[in-house]
Coordinates of C-alpha atoms (C1' of nucleotides) in Angstrom, one line a residue:
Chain A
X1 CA 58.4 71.5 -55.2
X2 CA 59.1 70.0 -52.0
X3 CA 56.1 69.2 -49.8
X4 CA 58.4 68.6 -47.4
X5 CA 58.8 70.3 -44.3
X6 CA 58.2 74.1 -42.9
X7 CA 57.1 75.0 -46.2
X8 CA 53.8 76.5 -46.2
X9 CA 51.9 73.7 -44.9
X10 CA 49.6 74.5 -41.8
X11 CA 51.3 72.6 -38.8
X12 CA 54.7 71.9 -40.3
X13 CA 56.5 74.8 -38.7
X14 CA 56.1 76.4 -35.1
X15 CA 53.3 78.8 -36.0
X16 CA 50.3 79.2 -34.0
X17 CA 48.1 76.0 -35.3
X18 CA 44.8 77.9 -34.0
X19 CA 42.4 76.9 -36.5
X20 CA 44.1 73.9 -38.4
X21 CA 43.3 72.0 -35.6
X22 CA 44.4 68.5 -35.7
X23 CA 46.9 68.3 -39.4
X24 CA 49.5 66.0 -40.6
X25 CA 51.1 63.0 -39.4
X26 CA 51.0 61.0 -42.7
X27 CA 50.0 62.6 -45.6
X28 CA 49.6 58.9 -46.9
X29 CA 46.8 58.9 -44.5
X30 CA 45.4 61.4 -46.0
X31 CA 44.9 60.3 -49.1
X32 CA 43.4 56.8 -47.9
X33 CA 41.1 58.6 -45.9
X34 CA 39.8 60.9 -49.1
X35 CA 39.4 57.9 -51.1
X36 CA 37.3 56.0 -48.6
X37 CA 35.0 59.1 -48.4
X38 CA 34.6 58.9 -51.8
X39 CA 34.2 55.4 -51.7
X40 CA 31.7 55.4 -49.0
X41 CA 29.9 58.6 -50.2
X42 CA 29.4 56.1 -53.5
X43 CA 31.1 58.9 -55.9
X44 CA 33.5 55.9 -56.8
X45 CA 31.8 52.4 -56.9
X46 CA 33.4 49.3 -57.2
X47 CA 34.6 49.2 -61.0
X48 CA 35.8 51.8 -60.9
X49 CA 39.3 53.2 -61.6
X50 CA 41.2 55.6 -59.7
X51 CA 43.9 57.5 -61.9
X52 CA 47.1 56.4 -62.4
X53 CA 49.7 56.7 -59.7
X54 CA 51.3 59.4 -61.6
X55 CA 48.3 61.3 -61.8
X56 CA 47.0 60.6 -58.1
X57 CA 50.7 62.6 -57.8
X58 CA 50.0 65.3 -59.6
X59 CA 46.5 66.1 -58.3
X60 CA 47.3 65.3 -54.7
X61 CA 50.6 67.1 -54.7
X62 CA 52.6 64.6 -53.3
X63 CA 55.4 62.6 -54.5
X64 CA 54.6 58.9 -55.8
X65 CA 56.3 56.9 -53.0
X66 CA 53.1 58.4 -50.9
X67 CA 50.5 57.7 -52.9
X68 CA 52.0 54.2 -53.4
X69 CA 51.5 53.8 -49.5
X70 CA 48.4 55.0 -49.9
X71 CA 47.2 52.5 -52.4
X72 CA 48.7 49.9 -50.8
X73 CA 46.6 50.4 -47.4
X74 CA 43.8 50.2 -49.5
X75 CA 44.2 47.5 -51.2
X76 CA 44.8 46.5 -47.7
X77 CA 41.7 47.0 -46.3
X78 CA 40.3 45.3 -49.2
X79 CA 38.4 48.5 -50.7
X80 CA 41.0 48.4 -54.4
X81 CA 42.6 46.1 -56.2
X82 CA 45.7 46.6 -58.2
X83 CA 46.6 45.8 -61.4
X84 CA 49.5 46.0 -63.6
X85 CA 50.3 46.8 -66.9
X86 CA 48.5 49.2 -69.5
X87 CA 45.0 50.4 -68.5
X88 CA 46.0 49.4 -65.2
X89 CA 46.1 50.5 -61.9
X90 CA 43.7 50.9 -58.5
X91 CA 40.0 49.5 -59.0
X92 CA 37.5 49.9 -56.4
X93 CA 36.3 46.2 -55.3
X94 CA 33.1 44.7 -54.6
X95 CA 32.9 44.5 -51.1
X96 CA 32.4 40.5 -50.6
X97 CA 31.9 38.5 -47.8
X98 CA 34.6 36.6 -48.4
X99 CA 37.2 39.0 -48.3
X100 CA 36.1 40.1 -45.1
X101 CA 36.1 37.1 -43.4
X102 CA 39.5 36.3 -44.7
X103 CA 41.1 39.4 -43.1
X104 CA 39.1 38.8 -40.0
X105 CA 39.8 35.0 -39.6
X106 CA 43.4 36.2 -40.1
X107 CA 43.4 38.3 -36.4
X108 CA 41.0 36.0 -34.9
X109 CA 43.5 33.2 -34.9
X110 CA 45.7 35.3 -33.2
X111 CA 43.5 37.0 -30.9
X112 CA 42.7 34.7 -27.9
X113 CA 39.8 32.7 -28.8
X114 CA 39.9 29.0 -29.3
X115 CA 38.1 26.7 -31.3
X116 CA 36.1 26.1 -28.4
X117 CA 34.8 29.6 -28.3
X118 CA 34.1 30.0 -32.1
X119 CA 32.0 26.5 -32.3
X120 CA 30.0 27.8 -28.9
X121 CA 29.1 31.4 -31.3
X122 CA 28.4 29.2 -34.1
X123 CA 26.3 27.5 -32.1
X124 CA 24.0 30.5 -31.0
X125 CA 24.2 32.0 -34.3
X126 CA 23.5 29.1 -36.2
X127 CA 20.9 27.7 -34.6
X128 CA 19.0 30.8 -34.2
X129 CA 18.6 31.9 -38.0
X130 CA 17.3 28.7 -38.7
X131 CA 13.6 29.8 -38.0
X132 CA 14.2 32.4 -41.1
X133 CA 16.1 29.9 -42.9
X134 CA 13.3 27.5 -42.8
X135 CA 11.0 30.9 -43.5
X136 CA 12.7 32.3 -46.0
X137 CA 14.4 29.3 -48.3
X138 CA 13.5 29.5 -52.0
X139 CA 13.2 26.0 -53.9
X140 CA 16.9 27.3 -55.5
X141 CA 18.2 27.8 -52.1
X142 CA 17.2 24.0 -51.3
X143 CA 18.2 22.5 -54.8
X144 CA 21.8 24.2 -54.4
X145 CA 21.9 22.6 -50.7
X146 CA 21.0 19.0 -52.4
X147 CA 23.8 19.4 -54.6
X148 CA 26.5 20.2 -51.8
X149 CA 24.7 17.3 -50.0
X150 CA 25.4 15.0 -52.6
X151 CA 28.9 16.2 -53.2
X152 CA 29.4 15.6 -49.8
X153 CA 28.3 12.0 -50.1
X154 CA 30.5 11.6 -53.4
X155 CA 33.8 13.1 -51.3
X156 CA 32.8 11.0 -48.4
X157 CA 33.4 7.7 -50.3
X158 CA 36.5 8.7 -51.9
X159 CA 37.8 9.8 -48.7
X160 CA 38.4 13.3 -50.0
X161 CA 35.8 14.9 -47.8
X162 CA 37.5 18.0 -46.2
X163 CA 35.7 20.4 -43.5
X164 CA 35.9 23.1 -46.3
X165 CA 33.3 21.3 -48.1
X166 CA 31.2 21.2 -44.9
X167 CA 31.9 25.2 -44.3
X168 CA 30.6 25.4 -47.6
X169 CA 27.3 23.7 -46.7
X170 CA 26.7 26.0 -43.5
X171 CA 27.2 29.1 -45.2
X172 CA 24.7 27.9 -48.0
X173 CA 22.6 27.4 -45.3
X174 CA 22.9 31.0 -43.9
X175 CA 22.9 32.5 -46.8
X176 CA 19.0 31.1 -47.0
X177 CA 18.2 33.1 -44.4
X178 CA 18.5 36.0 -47.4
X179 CA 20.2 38.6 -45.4
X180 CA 24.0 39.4 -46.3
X181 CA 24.5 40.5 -42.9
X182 CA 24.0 37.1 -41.5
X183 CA 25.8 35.1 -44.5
X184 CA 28.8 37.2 -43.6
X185 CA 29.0 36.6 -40.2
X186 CA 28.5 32.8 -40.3
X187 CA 31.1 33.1 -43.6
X188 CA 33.4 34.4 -41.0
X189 CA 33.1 32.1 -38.5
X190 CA 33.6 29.0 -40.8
X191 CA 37.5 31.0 -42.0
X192 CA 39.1 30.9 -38.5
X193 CA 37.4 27.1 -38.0
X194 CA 39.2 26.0 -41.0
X195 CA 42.5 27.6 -40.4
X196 CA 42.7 26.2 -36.1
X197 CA 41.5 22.9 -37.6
X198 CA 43.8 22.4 -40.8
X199 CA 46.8 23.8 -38.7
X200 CA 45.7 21.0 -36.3
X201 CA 45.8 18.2 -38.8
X202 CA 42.5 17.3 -37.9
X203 CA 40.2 18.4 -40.8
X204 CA 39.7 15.0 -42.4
X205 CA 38.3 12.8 -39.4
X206 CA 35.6 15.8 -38.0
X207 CA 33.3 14.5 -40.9
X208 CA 32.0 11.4 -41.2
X209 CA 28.9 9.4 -42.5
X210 CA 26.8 10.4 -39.7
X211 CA 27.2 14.5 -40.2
X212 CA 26.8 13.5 -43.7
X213 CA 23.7 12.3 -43.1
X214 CA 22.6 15.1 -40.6
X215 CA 23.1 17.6 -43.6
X216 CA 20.7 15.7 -45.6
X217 CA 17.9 15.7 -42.6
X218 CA 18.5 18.8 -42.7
X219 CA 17.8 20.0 -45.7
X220 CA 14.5 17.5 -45.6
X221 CA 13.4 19.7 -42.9
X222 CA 13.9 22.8 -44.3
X223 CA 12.5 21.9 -47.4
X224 CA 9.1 20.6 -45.2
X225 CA 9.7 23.9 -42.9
X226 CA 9.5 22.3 -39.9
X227 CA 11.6 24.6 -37.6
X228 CA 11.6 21.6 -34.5
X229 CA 13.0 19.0 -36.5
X230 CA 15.6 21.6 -38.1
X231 CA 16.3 22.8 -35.0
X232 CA 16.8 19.2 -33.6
X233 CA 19.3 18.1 -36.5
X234 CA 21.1 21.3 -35.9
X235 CA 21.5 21.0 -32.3
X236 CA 22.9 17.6 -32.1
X237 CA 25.3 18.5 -35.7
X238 CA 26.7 21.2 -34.3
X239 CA 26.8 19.1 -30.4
X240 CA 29.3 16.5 -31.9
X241 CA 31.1 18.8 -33.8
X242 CA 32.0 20.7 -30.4
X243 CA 32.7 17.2 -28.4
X244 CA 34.9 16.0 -31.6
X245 CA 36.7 19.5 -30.8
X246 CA 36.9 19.3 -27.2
X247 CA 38.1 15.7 -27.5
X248 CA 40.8 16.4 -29.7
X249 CA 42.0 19.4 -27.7
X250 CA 42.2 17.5 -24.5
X251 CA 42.5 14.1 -25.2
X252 CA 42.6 12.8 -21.9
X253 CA 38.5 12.6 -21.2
X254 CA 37.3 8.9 -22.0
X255 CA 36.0 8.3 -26.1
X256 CA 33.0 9.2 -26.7
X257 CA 32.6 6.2 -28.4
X258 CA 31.1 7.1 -31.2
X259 CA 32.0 7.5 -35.4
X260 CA 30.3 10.3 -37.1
Chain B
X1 CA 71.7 45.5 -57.3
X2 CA 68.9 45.1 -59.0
X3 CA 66.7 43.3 -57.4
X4 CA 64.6 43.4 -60.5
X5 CA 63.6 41.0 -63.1
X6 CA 65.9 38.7 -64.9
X7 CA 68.4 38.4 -62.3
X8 CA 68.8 34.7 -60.8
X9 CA 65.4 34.3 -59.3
X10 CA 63.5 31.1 -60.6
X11 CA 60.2 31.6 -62.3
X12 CA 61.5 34.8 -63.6
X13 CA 62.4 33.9 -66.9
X14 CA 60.8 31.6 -69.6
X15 CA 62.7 28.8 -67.3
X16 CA 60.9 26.2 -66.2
X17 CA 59.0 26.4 -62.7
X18 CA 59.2 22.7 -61.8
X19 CA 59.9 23.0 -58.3
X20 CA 59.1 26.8 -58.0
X21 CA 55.9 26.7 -58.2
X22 CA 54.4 30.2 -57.8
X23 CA 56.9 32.7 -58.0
X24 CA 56.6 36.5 -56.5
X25 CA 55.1 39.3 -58.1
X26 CA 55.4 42.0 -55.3
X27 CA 58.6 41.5 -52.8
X28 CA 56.8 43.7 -50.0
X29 CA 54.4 41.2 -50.1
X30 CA 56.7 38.3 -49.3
X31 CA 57.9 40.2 -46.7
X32 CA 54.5 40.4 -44.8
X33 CA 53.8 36.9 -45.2
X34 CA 57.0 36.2 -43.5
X35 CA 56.4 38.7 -40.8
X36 CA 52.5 37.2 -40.6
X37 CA 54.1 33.8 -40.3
X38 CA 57.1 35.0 -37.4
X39 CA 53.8 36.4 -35.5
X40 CA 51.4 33.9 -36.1
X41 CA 54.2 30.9 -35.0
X42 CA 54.5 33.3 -31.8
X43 CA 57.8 34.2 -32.2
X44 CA 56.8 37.8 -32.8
X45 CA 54.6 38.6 -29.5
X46 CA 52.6 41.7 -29.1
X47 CA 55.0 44.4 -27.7
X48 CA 58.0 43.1 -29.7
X49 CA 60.0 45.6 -31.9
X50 CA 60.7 44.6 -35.4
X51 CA 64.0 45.7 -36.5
X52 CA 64.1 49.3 -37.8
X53 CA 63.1 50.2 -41.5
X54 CA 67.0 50.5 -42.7
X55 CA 67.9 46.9 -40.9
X56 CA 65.5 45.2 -42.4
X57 CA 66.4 46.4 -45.9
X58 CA 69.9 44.8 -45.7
X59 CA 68.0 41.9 -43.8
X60 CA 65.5 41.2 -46.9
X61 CA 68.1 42.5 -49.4
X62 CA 65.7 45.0 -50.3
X63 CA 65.3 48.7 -50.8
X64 CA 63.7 51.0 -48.1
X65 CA 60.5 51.3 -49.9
X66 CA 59.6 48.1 -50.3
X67 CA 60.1 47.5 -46.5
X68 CA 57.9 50.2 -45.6
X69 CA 55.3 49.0 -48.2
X70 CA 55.6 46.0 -46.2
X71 CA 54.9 47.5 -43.2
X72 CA 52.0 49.7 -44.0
X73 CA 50.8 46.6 -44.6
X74 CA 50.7 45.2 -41.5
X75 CA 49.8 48.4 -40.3
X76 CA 46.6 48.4 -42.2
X77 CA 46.3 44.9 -40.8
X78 CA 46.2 45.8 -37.5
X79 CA 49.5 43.6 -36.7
X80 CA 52.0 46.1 -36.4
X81 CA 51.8 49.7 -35.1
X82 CA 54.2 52.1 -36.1
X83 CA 55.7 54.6 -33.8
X84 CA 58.4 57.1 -35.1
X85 CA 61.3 59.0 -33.3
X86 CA 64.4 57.0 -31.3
X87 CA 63.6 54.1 -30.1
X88 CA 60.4 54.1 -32.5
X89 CA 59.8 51.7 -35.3
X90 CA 57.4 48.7 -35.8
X91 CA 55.9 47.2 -32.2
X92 CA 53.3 44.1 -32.7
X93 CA 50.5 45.0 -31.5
X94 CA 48.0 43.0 -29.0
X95 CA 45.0 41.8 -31.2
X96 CA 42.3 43.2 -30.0
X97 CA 38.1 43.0 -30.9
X98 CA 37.4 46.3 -31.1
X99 CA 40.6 46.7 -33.9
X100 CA 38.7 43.6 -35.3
X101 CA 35.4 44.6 -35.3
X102 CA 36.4 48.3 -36.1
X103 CA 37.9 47.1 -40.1
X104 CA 35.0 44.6 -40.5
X105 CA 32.7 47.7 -39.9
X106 CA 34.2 49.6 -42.8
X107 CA 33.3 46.6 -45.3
X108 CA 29.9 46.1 -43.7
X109 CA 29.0 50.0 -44.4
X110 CA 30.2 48.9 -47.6
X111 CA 28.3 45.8 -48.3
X112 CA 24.9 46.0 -49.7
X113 CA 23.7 45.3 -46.0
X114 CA 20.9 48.0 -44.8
X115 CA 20.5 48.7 -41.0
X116 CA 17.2 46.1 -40.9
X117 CA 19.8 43.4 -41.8
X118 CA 22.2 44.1 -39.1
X119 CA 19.7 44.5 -37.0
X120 CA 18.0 41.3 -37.5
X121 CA 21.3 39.7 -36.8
X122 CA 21.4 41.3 -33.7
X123 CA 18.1 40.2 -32.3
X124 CA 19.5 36.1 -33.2
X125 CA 23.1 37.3 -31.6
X126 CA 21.9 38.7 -29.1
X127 CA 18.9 36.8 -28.2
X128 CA 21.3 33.4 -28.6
X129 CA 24.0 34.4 -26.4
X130 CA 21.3 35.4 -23.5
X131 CA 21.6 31.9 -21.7
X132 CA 24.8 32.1 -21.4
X133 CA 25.3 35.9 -20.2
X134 CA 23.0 34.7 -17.4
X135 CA 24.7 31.6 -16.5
X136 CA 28.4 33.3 -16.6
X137 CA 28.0 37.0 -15.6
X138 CA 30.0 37.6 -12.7
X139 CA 29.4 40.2 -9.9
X140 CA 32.5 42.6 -11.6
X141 CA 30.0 42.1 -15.0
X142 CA 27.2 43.3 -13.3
X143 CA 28.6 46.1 -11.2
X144 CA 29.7 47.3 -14.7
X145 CA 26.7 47.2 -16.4
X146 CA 25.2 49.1 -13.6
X147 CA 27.4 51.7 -13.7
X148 CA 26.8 51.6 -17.7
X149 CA 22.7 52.1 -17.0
X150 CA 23.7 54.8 -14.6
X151 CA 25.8 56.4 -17.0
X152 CA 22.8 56.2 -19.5
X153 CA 20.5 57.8 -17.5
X154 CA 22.3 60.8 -16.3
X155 CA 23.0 61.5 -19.8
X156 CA 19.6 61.1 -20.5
X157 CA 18.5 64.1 -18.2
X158 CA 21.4 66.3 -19.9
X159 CA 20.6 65.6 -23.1
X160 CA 23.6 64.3 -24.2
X161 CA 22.7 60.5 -25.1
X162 CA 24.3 58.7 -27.9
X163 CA 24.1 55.5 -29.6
X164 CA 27.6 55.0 -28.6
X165 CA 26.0 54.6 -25.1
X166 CA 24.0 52.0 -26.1
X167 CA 26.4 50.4 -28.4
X168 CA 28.6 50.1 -24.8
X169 CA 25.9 48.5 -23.1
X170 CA 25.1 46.4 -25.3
X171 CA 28.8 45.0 -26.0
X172 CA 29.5 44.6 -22.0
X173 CA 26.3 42.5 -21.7
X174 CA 27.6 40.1 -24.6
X175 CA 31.2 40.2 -23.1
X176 CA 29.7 39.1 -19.6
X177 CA 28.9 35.6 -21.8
X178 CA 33.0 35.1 -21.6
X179 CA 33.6 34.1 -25.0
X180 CA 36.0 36.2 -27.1
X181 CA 34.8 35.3 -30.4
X182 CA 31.0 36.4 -29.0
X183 CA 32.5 39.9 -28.1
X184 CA 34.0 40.6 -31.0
X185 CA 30.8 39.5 -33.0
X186 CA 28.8 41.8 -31.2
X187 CA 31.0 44.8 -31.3
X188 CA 30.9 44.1 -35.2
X189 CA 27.1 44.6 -35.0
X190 CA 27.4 48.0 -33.6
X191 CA 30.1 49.4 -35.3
X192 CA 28.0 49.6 -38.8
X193 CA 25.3 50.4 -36.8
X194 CA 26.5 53.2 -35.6
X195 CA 27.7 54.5 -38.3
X196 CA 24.9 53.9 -40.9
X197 CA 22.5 55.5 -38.3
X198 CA 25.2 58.4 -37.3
X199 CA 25.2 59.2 -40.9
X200 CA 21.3 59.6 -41.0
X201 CA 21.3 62.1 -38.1
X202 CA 19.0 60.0 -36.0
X203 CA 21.5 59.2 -33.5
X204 CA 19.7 60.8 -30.4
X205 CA 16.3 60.3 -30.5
X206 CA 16.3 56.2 -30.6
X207 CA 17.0 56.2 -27.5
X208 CA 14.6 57.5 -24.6
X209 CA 13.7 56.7 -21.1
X210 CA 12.0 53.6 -22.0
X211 CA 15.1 52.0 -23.5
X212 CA 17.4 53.2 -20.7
X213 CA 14.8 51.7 -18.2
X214 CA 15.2 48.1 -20.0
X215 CA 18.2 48.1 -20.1
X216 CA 17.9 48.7 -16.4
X217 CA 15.6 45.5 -16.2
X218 CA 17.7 43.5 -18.2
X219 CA 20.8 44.1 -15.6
X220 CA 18.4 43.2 -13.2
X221 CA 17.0 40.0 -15.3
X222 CA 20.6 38.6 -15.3
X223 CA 21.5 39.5 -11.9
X224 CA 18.7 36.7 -10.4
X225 CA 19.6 34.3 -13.4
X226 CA 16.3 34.8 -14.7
X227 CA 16.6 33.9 -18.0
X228 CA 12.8 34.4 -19.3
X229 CA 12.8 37.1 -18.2
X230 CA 15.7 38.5 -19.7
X231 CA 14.7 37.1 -23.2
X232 CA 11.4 38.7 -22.8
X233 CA 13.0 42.2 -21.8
X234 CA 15.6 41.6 -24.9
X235 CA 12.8 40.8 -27.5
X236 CA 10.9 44.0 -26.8
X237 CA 13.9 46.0 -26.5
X238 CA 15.6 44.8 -29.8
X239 CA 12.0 44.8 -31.1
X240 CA 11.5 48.3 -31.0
X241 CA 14.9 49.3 -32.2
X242 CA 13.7 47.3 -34.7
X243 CA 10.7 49.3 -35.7
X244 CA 12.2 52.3 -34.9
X245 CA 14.6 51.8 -37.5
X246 CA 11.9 50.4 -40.5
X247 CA 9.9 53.8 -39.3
X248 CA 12.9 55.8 -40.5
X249 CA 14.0 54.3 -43.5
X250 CA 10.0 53.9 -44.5
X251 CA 8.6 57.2 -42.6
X252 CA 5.1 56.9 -45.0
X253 CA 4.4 53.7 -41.9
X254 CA 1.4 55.0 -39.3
X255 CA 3.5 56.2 -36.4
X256 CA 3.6 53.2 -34.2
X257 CA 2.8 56.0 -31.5
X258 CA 5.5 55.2 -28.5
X259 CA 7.8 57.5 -27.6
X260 CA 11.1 56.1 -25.8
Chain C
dC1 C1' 74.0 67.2 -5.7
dT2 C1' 70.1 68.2 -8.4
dA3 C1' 67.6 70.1 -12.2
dC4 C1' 67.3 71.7 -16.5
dC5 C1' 68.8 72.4 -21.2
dA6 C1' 71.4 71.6 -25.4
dA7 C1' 73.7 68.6 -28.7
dG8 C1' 73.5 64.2 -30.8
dA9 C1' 71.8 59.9 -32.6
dA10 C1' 68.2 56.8 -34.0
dT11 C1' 64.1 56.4 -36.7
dG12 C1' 60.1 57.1 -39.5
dG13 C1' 58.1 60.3 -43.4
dT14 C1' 58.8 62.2 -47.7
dC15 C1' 61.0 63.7 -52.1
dT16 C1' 63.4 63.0 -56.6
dG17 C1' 64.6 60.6 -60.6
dA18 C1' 65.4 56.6 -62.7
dC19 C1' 64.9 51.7 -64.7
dC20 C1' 62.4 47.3 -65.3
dA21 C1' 58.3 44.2 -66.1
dA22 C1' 53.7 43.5 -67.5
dT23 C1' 49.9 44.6 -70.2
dA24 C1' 46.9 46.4 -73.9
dC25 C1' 46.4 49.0 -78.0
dG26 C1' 47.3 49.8 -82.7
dC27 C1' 49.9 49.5 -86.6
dT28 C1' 52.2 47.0 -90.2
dC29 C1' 52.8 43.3 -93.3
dA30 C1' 51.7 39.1 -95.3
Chain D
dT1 C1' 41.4 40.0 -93.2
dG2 C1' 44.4 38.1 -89.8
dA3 C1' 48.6 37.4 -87.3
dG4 C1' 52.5 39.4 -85.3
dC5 C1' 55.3 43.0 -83.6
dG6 C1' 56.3 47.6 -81.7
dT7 C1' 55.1 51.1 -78.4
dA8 C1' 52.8 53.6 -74.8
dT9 C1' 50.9 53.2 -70.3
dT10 C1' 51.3 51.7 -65.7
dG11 C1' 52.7 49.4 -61.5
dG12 C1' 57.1 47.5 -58.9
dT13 C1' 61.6 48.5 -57.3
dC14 C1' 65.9 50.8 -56.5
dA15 C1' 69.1 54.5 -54.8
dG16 C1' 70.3 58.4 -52.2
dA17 C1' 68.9 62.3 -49.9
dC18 C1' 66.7 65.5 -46.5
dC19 C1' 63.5 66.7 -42.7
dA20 C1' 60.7 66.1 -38.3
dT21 C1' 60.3 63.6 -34.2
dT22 C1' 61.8 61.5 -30.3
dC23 C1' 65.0 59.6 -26.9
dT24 C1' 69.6 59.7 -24.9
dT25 C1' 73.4 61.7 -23.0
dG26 C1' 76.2 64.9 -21.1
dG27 C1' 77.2 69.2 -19.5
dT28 C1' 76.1 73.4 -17.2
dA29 C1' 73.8 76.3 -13.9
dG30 C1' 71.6 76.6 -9.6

DNA sequence: CTACCAAGAATGGTCTGACCAATACGCTCA
DNA sequence: TGAGCGTATTGGTCAGACCATTCTTGGTAG
């Protein structure tokens, strides 16, 4: 049928484009952008299926190679998931935290910001939701911080402790403060840390007994809500986490002298 | 050729996949992974031209589609940007926030987060990074954020203020604290916000004289390093935002009886 | 000599039609 | 009734083709 060129397509040919005012590059584009409005309009939810590629041809008009490109910026920006086979095809995602952060931590590492600059906004952040952690924190939210406490201990011993399992502690920690917003951001902080410090080889010796032992304090405090002493722990936690990182990206400043 | 299934590629079969581990379901996907990886290694930098669509499919061994899957990709990833005609093709692009921020927004619309979560966020981002805006701003950050206020108030008179006005102001003040990964965070805040309040139609009227004339302040505040002072001005600033917003998503509340 | 315009080449955007691989459903046969 | 084997559905890829856009180049007119 040819969607191709100067068919009858607004904007395609030289005619006077005085009321289709901005049109085409990209049909592809199109497409996307239809299904995000539906999407975000909540007329497709995440379970859902969008029709098969073939279809999506059919009802859009266009050939399947576009509609492919179309799905796969999608899937993309993390709104579908593909699968294959029978009764497969494009499924609109739940929208996590996680794979948010995981695209994000992917352009902050290349973006100019060093390790430096993402423990200083952890630092702010963190220590500022801790008034409506300590607030907010239900007796689940402190047994489930006990448990990555201890499985902190248990790693520590073997010596199979990784800064992953301390991520995971922080973001249990935001995610006390019971708003999603705030989970995700601190979830995204802790991606890029991960990736600068595994790249760096340095993941194992940034936790030791003594942040170990912080985590615990901390969790006391929050569990007795006392906001000073939380706020305390905090402080100096996230302190010698930033001169551990400082130290090990300039090397040259005297030891600190000191294990962790 | 065919590229396809049973040809000599390991893990393809019913062979065993000792020593290739996980094999590749989706070639375009191996091919952004390797283009991630040239980028991410630096020796793709921002302004460099990947080959053209046609070289790269004799360079991957790999059919014109599946490059260009590839590609919109990357495109979607914000690592590439694609510009067609001669001397067009694939150009890696400088990673910037606001291409950052601008995806993260689309999932955070997305998420189950209302505007009183982002908000709260805000007031601990915000709030947090206050210190150090006031110890870093230079004279060029202030000069803007002057010319920002003026900006504000003019279109005040006219009429013609938007959120987007605020959402500026708001994101030079946090970029005066000279942190990348602060910027970006904070231009994340107000790209949901922005849209989750465009799409209510309250856009205009949450912001009046009395919020233009604290943000005035606030320059002011940070210009004499006066950090109180510039907490306090934040607080009640964010503060009222705050209500402003629970007024409209609850309107059965008394009217809190301000105007701004 | 300059300025403008036309032909050409390079490149992305799309179409068509085909085949393969993976998966789930349903039917047959024991 | 249960296990196993087709078979239809669907995504993944290939091949070759054409068009629109854009830059380059060279020639022509002034």
């Amino acid at each position: 049928m040819s969607v191709g060129p100067s068919d009858g397509t607004p904007g395609g040919g030289g005619r006077t484009n005085l009321f289709s005012p901005v049109s085409v590059d990209r049909i592809s584009e199109v497409i996307v952008e239809q299904v995000r409005l539906l999407i975000r309009e909540g007329k497709l939810v995440p379970g859902d299926r969008l029709p098969s590629e073939r279809s999506l041809c059919e009802q859009f008009g266009v050939s399947r190679v576009t509609v492919r490109e179309a799905l796969r910026v999608l899937e993309a920006s993390g709104l579908v998931e593909i699968r294959v086979g029978a009764r497969g095809g494009a499924f609109v995602t739940q929208p996590s935290s996680e794979r948010v952060g995981k695209g994000l931590a992917e352009l902050m590492t290349l973006a100019s910001m060093t390790a430096g600059d993402v423990t200083e906004a952890r630092m702010v952040f963190e220590l500022g939701i801790l008034p409506l952690v300590v607030e907010r924190a239900t007796e689940e939210d402190i047994a489930d911080l006990r448990v990555l406490v201890e499985q902190g201990l248990n790693e520590l011993e073997n010596g199979s402790y990784t800064m992953a399992m301390s991520a995971a502690f922080h973001v249990r920690v935001a995610s006390a403060a019971h708003n999603p917003a705030i989970e995700m951001l601190v979830r995204t902080f802790h991606g890029p840390m991960l990736m600068s410090l595994q790249q760096a080889h340095i993941a194992a010796p940034l936790m030791g007994p003594r942040g170990a032992h912080e985590h615990f304090e901390l969790v006391e405090a929050i569990e007795q809500r006392d906001i000073d002493r939380a706020r305390t722990i905090m402080t100096r936690h996230l302190q010698r986490t930033a001169d551990r990182l400082a130290e090990y990206a300039n090397p040259t400043l005297e030891d600190p002298g000191n294990e962790e």
